[in-house]
Tab-separated table of C-alpha atoms in Angstrom:
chain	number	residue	atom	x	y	z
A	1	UNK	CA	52.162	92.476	-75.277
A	2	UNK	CA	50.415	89.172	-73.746
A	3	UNK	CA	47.152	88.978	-74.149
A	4	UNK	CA	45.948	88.187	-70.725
A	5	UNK	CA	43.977	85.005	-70.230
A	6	UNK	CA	41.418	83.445	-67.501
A	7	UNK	CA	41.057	79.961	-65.631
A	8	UNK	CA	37.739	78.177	-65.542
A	9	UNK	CA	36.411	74.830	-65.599
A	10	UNK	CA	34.403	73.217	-68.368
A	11	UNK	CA	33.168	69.558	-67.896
A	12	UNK	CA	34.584	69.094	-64.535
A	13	UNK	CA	38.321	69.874	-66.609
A	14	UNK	CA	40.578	73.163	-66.002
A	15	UNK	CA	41.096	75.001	-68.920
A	16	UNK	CA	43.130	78.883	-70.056
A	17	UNK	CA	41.602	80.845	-72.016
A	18	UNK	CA	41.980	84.169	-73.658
A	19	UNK	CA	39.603	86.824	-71.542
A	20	UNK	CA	37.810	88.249	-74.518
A	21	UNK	CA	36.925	84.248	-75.437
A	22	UNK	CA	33.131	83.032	-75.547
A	23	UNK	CA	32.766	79.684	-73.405
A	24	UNK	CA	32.241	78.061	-76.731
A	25	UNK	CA	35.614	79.845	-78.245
A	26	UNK	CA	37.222	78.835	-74.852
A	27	UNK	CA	36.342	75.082	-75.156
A	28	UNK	CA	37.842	74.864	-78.553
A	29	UNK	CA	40.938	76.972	-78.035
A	30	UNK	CA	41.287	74.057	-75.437
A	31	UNK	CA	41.642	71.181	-78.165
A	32	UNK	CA	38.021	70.160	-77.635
A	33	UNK	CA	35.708	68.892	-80.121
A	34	UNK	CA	32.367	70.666	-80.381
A	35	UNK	CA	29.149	68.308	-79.808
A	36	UNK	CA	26.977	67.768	-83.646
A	37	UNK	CA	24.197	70.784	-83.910
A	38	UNK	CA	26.273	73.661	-82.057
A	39	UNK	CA	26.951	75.914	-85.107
A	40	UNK	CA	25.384	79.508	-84.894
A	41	UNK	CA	28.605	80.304	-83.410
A	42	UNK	CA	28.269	83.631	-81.708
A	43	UNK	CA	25.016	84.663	-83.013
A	44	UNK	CA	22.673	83.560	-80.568
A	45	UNK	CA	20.039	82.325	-82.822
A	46	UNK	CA	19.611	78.357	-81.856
A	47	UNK	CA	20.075	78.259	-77.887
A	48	UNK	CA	22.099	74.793	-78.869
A	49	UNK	CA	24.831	75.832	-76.491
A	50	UNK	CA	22.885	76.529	-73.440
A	51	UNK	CA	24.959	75.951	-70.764
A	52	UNK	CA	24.654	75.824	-66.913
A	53	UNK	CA	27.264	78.039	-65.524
A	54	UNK	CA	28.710	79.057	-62.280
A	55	UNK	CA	30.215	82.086	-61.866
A	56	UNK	CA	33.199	82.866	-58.818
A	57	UNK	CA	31.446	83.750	-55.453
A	58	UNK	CA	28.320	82.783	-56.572
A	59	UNK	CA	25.623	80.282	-54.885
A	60	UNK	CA	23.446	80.216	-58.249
A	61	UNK	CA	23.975	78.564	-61.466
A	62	UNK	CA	22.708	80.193	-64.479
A	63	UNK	CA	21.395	78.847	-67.919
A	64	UNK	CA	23.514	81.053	-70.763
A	65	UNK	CA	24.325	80.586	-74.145
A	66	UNK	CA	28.004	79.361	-74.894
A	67	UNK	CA	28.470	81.388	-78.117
A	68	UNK	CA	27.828	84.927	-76.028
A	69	UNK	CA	28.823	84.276	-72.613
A	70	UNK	CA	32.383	85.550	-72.387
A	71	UNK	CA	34.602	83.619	-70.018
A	72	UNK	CA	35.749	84.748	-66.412
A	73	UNK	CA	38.363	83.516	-63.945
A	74	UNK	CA	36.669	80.346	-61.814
A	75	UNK	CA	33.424	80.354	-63.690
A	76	UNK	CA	32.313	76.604	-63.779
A	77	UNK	CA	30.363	74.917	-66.824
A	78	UNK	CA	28.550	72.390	-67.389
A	79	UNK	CA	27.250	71.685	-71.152
């Protein structure tokens, strides 16, 4: 069975994803490099992943943190 995966856009750049994935676990399933200081990973403790995002549909962007935000399909971020 395939796990299923979701399409979003980090950084201007289109990227898969698996749907269970945290933006931050997204971004480096893609191959990218994490940015010096984002290391709680997942526990929500230093806010050093704040991101803006952009969910699908939606006029607002939102500040979250990329270590619990879990990815959906055309959500746009910005780090």
């Amino acid at each position: 069975m395939t796990e299923k995966t979701v399409r979003l856009s980090v950084e201007g750049r289109a990227i898969q994803a698996p749907a269970t994935s945290s933006i931050l676990q997204a971004f480096v399933h893609a191959g990218e490099t994490l940015v010096e200081g984002v290391g709680c990973m997942g526990q929500g403790v230093c806010g050093s992943c704040r991101v803006m995002v952009r969910r699908a549909g939606a006029q607002e962007v939102k500040t979250e943190l990329a270590c619990e935000t879990v990815v959906e399909d055309d959500m746009q971020v910005a780090f």
